XYZ file of C-alpha atoms in Angstrom:
339
model
C 25.907 -31.835 41.740
C 29.425 -30.043 41.421
C 31.899 -30.904 43.842
C 33.805 -27.945 45.368
C 36.587 -28.123 47.637
C 36.297 -25.047 49.690
C 35.989 -26.814 52.849
C 39.544 -28.383 52.128
C 40.938 -24.917 51.131
C 44.727 -24.834 52.068
C 45.983 -21.341 53.660
C 49.549 -20.753 52.913
C 52.062 -17.684 53.090
C 51.475 -15.461 50.181
C 54.044 -13.016 48.181
C 53.280 -9.745 47.167
C 52.157 -9.000 43.406
C 54.928 -7.389 41.534
C 54.368 -3.945 39.936
C 56.389 -4.645 36.831
C 55.457 -6.830 33.913
C 56.440 -10.350 34.440
C 57.437 -13.093 32.076
C 54.854 -15.480 33.030
C 51.612 -15.821 35.177
C 50.509 -19.263 36.088
C 46.912 -19.572 36.971
C 46.445 -22.428 39.320
C 48.901 -23.924 41.717
C 48.387 -27.495 41.329
C 50.903 -29.912 40.074
C 50.733 -28.767 36.481
C 51.008 -24.973 37.519
C 53.710 -25.358 40.104
C 55.830 -27.692 37.917
C 55.387 -25.097 35.019
C 56.476 -22.358 37.250
C 59.409 -24.482 38.359
C 60.825 -24.648 34.836
C 60.345 -21.000 34.388
C 62.000 -20.008 37.616
C 64.889 -22.078 36.893
C 65.309 -20.528 33.569
C 65.535 -17.241 35.355
C 62.083 -16.131 34.252
C 60.101 -13.808 36.503
C 56.969 -15.902 37.253
C 53.902 -15.760 39.456
C 51.509 -18.220 40.460
C 48.188 -17.251 41.554
C 46.288 -20.111 43.217
C 42.989 -20.319 45.252
C 44.369 -23.194 47.415
C 41.428 -25.605 46.606
C 42.786 -28.490 44.482
C 40.518 -31.214 42.968
C 42.257 -33.829 45.127
C 42.015 -32.056 48.267
C 39.829 -34.580 49.802
C 42.033 -37.464 49.361
C 44.192 -38.923 51.908
C 47.256 -39.559 49.566
C 48.577 -39.133 46.069
C 49.055 -42.366 44.413
C 51.127 -43.665 41.237
C 53.587 -40.964 41.757
C 57.181 -42.424 41.587
C 59.095 -41.708 44.672
C 56.346 -39.832 46.356
C 53.805 -42.656 46.631
C 51.049 -42.055 49.243
C 52.163 -38.368 49.902
C 49.371 -36.114 51.305
C 47.968 -33.592 48.535
C 48.544 -30.556 50.869
C 52.198 -31.627 51.647
C 53.155 -32.101 47.825
C 51.790 -28.712 47.212
C 53.655 -27.243 50.006
C 56.782 -28.717 48.781
C 56.136 -27.539 45.372
C 55.575 -24.061 46.302
C 58.779 -24.035 48.411
C 60.853 -25.278 45.395
C 59.324 -22.605 43.040
C 60.212 -19.923 45.653
C 63.631 -21.308 45.941
C 64.405 -20.239 42.337
C 62.631 -16.737 42.820
C 59.036 -17.551 41.797
C 56.385 -15.912 43.638
C 53.251 -17.702 44.841
C 50.191 -15.468 45.462
C 47.105 -16.818 47.403
C 43.993 -15.519 45.605
C 41.525 -16.172 42.911
C 41.886 -14.746 39.286
C 38.707 -12.899 38.483
C 39.830 -11.822 34.959
C 42.610 -12.679 32.432
C 42.319 -10.852 29.204
C 44.976 -10.032 26.176
C 46.279 -6.460 26.641
C 47.951 -4.337 23.944
C 50.920 -6.234 22.391
C 54.379 -4.573 22.052
C 55.368 -2.631 18.947
C 57.012 -5.823 17.594
C 53.742 -7.638 18.253
C 54.936 -9.569 21.465
C 51.654 -10.358 23.448
C 50.698 -8.946 26.676
C 48.059 -9.999 29.233
C 46.326 -8.281 32.293
C 45.418 -10.611 35.047
C 43.018 -9.288 37.638
C 42.720 -10.816 41.219
C 39.882 -10.821 43.683
C 41.174 -7.632 45.616
C 41.193 -5.710 42.467
C 45.079 -5.702 41.785
C 46.183 -6.148 38.296
C 49.302 -7.915 37.125
C 50.832 -7.506 33.808
C 52.258 -10.590 31.951
C 54.186 -11.589 28.843
C 52.737 -15.155 28.666
C 50.209 -17.210 30.598
C 49.872 -20.782 31.793
C 46.311 -21.858 32.598
C 46.393 -24.791 35.009
C 42.996 -24.320 36.809
C 42.305 -28.040 36.790
C 38.682 -29.426 36.785
C 35.673 -29.843 38.656
C 33.863 -33.087 39.259
C 30.057 -33.453 39.069
C 28.603 -36.431 40.903
C 25.044 -37.810 40.062
C 22.089 -36.376 41.957
C 21.680 -39.314 44.404
C 20.817 -38.234 47.942
C 23.705 -39.231 50.535
C 26.263 -39.623 47.869
C 28.108 -36.325 48.113
C 29.161 -36.382 51.700
C 31.286 -39.406 50.969
C 33.198 -38.085 48.132
C 36.858 -38.762 48.172
C 36.523 -41.415 50.881
C 33.814 -43.993 50.279
C 33.034 -42.578 46.993
C 35.751 -42.849 44.425
C 36.213 -42.330 40.675
C 39.767 -43.662 39.673
C 40.853 -47.211 39.896
C 44.444 -45.990 39.417
C 44.219 -43.228 42.126
C 42.228 -45.262 44.786
C 42.161 -48.774 43.643
C 44.549 -50.494 45.998
C 43.180 -48.737 48.895
C 39.542 -50.227 48.247
C 40.656 -53.747 47.127
C 38.663 -56.543 48.095
C 35.816 -54.246 49.430
C 32.246 -54.676 48.720
C 32.164 -52.075 45.690
C 29.175 -50.738 43.839
C 29.227 -48.882 40.557
C 26.711 -46.163 40.169
C 26.205 -46.059 36.422
C 26.001 -42.653 34.533
C 26.280 -44.103 31.008
C 28.612 -46.108 28.737
C 31.544 -45.039 30.471
C 30.560 -46.871 33.623
C 30.769 -50.159 31.539
C 34.644 -49.789 31.298
C 34.790 -48.531 34.954
C 32.993 -51.660 36.310
C 35.492 -53.851 34.361
C 38.567 -51.954 35.694
C 37.121 -52.236 39.449
C 36.412 -55.843 38.919
C 40.261 -56.332 38.710
C 40.181 -54.890 42.408
C 37.388 -57.030 44.012
C 35.327 -60.209 43.683
C 32.317 -58.332 45.191
C 31.146 -55.912 42.524
C 27.399 -54.901 41.871
C 26.552 -52.905 38.907
C 23.483 -50.249 39.454
C 22.131 -49.337 36.068
C 20.212 -46.170 37.224
C 18.163 -46.378 34.082
C 21.186 -46.461 31.499
C 21.292 -48.875 28.650
C 22.959 -52.151 29.142
C 22.867 -54.470 26.229
C 22.760 -58.288 26.344
C 26.491 -58.558 25.256
C 27.414 -56.433 28.073
C 25.264 -58.320 30.615
C 26.765 -61.659 29.425
C 30.371 -60.212 29.931
C 29.594 -58.818 33.426
C 28.100 -62.365 34.164
C 31.038 -64.059 33.038
C 33.093 -61.848 35.369
C 30.876 -62.332 38.276
C 29.543 -58.607 38.239
C 25.943 -58.603 39.665
C 23.680 -56.194 37.805
C 20.822 -54.243 39.548
C 18.184 -52.697 37.424
C 15.770 -51.512 40.180
C 16.421 -47.488 40.465
C 18.350 -46.158 43.072
C 16.725 -44.008 45.825
C 19.808 -43.041 48.171
C 23.005 -43.858 49.604
C 22.796 -44.987 53.292
C 25.376 -44.196 55.832
C 26.595 -45.929 58.960
C 26.753 -44.466 62.309
C 30.381 -43.864 62.178
C 30.018 -41.892 58.840
C 30.926 -44.730 56.220
C 28.881 -46.038 53.613
C 26.487 -48.833 54.639
C 24.784 -49.536 51.160
C 22.554 -48.396 48.344
C 18.776 -48.233 49.065
C 16.560 -48.878 46.059
C 13.198 -47.573 45.232
C 11.546 -50.756 46.218
C 13.036 -50.390 49.687
C 15.607 -53.098 49.531
C 19.249 -52.000 50.583
C 22.139 -53.490 48.828
C 25.022 -53.543 51.440
C 28.082 -51.861 49.801
C 31.261 -50.236 51.442
C 32.648 -48.302 48.487
C 30.890 -46.589 45.625
C 32.681 -45.980 42.412
C 31.174 -43.211 39.951
C 32.468 -41.949 36.639
C 31.996 -38.267 37.315
C 31.101 -35.593 34.763
C 34.379 -33.489 34.666
C 34.417 -30.003 33.599
C 37.630 -27.623 33.117
C 37.560 -24.927 35.489
C 37.115 -21.837 33.557
C 36.640 -19.215 36.543
C 38.427 -16.082 35.648
C 39.709 -17.007 32.272
C 36.684 -16.433 30.031
C 38.096 -13.319 28.755
C 40.882 -15.208 26.784
C 38.297 -16.967 24.674
C 40.086 -20.211 24.655
C 38.479 -22.976 22.544
C 36.797 -25.960 24.418
C 35.918 -29.294 23.451
C 33.071 -31.476 24.694
C 33.306 -35.198 25.636
C 30.754 -37.553 24.107
C 27.586 -38.411 26.117
C 27.731 -35.248 27.877
C 30.570 -36.599 30.133
C 32.333 -33.144 30.502
C 34.437 -30.455 28.704
C 38.030 -29.431 28.535
C 40.295 -26.672 26.910
C 41.336 -27.714 23.456
C 45.107 -27.518 23.031
C 47.879 -28.681 20.767
C 51.376 -29.855 21.320
C 52.768 -29.352 24.749
C 49.698 -27.269 25.755
C 49.514 -24.674 23.084
C 46.304 -22.896 22.348
C 44.772 -20.945 19.553
C 45.661 -17.747 21.596
C 49.113 -16.585 20.947
C 51.036 -16.522 24.412
C 48.626 -18.793 26.337
C 49.164 -22.317 27.221
C 47.139 -24.892 29.260
C 48.385 -27.902 31.169
C 47.083 -30.676 33.493
C 43.525 -31.548 34.092
C 41.996 -28.598 32.495
C 43.057 -29.938 29.092
C 43.850 -33.662 29.875
C 40.863 -34.832 31.913
C 42.384 -38.277 32.646
C 45.793 -36.963 33.852
C 46.883 -38.084 37.259
C 49.152 -35.962 39.286
C 52.492 -37.220 37.758
C 51.073 -36.784 34.218
C 49.772 -33.306 35.127
C 53.081 -32.290 36.645
C 55.036 -33.525 33.505
C 52.479 -31.633 31.284
C 53.250 -28.433 33.314
C 57.076 -28.906 32.988
C 56.703 -29.307 29.162
C 54.576 -26.088 28.851
C 56.946 -24.287 31.076
C 59.912 -25.118 28.813
C 57.967 -24.252 25.692
C 56.984 -20.886 27.352
C 60.560 -20.161 27.965
C 61.551 -21.002 24.453
C 58.960 -18.702 23.125
C 60.220 -15.754 25.325
C 63.766 -16.503 24.357
C 62.731 -15.952 20.725
C 60.958 -12.854 21.407
C 63.809 -11.488 23.498
C 66.249 -12.215 20.585
C 63.791 -10.657 18.199
C 63.591 -7.408 20.413
C 67.391 -7.277 20.796
C 67.838 -7.760 17.079
C 65.282 -4.692 16.357
C 67.347 -2.387 18.729
C 70.692 -3.444 17.166
C 69.335 -2.753 13.627
C 67.989 0.601 14.953
C 71.321 1.731 16.261
C 73.052 0.799 13.167
C 70.548 2.666 10.801
């Protein structure tokens, strides 16, 4: 089941779309998109961020592992980011991109793009930064999805400290869950691994046993909840309920491609059907000239800090590319005047 965050959508003041062609449009206003926009705006580039207000981490209570901002609420972090981009002249537009396609380049071959938003407005841009993030897909276990972001977690670095010493269960989805279990074992002595029909060889079982990880091979029927809305345990097909307070799942992760299919950006699939992401080169470059990708849309394991750093690097590279194009255009004019 695909996890959407519409119920956590953040409303915020929106700027008007400019009518003139802008230097850069950033699709997605999370950590990567806003930091990329910040770098461009501070370089005196005209930049517009278009964001739907539904970040992946919206259900989380806090952002962790981010130096200087440890535990900050996701919505507060993005509020500050939007404020900072605007401080340098960037625009933030609340909305969804429905189409982004290459447009006719200039006579000198400088790329151009047309970006359409949900209300039908079209924005012209010289460069694009795709920072759409990703979407998590949970295994189809009854009662699981309602606990996503609270009792159901996926990242030991994002949520590990907060669930330390709890009774944790790993709902296996494939080979990735084995490593997942060993990471969560660092956080608790009470860990149960539900195989859910996945393979678990004897060597791995021995390693789990050595670490005190209990293995349950009986199929999982559902996740049971407490009266106050927490997790009570995992019900098996034989009727037994294994008490658990926290469940960890290695989700299938897919880059959000909504609205950017027209760019024809290449994608890469993860092994074992665990997800897909945009294929990028150094600093988020893509095979489509004038388009960069940053954040979870291309780096599925990046936490907020890494996504922000990637956005900053992409923004700097976009500015450098624009500077070269500006110089080429100025030289062409100078040579024409001298001829």
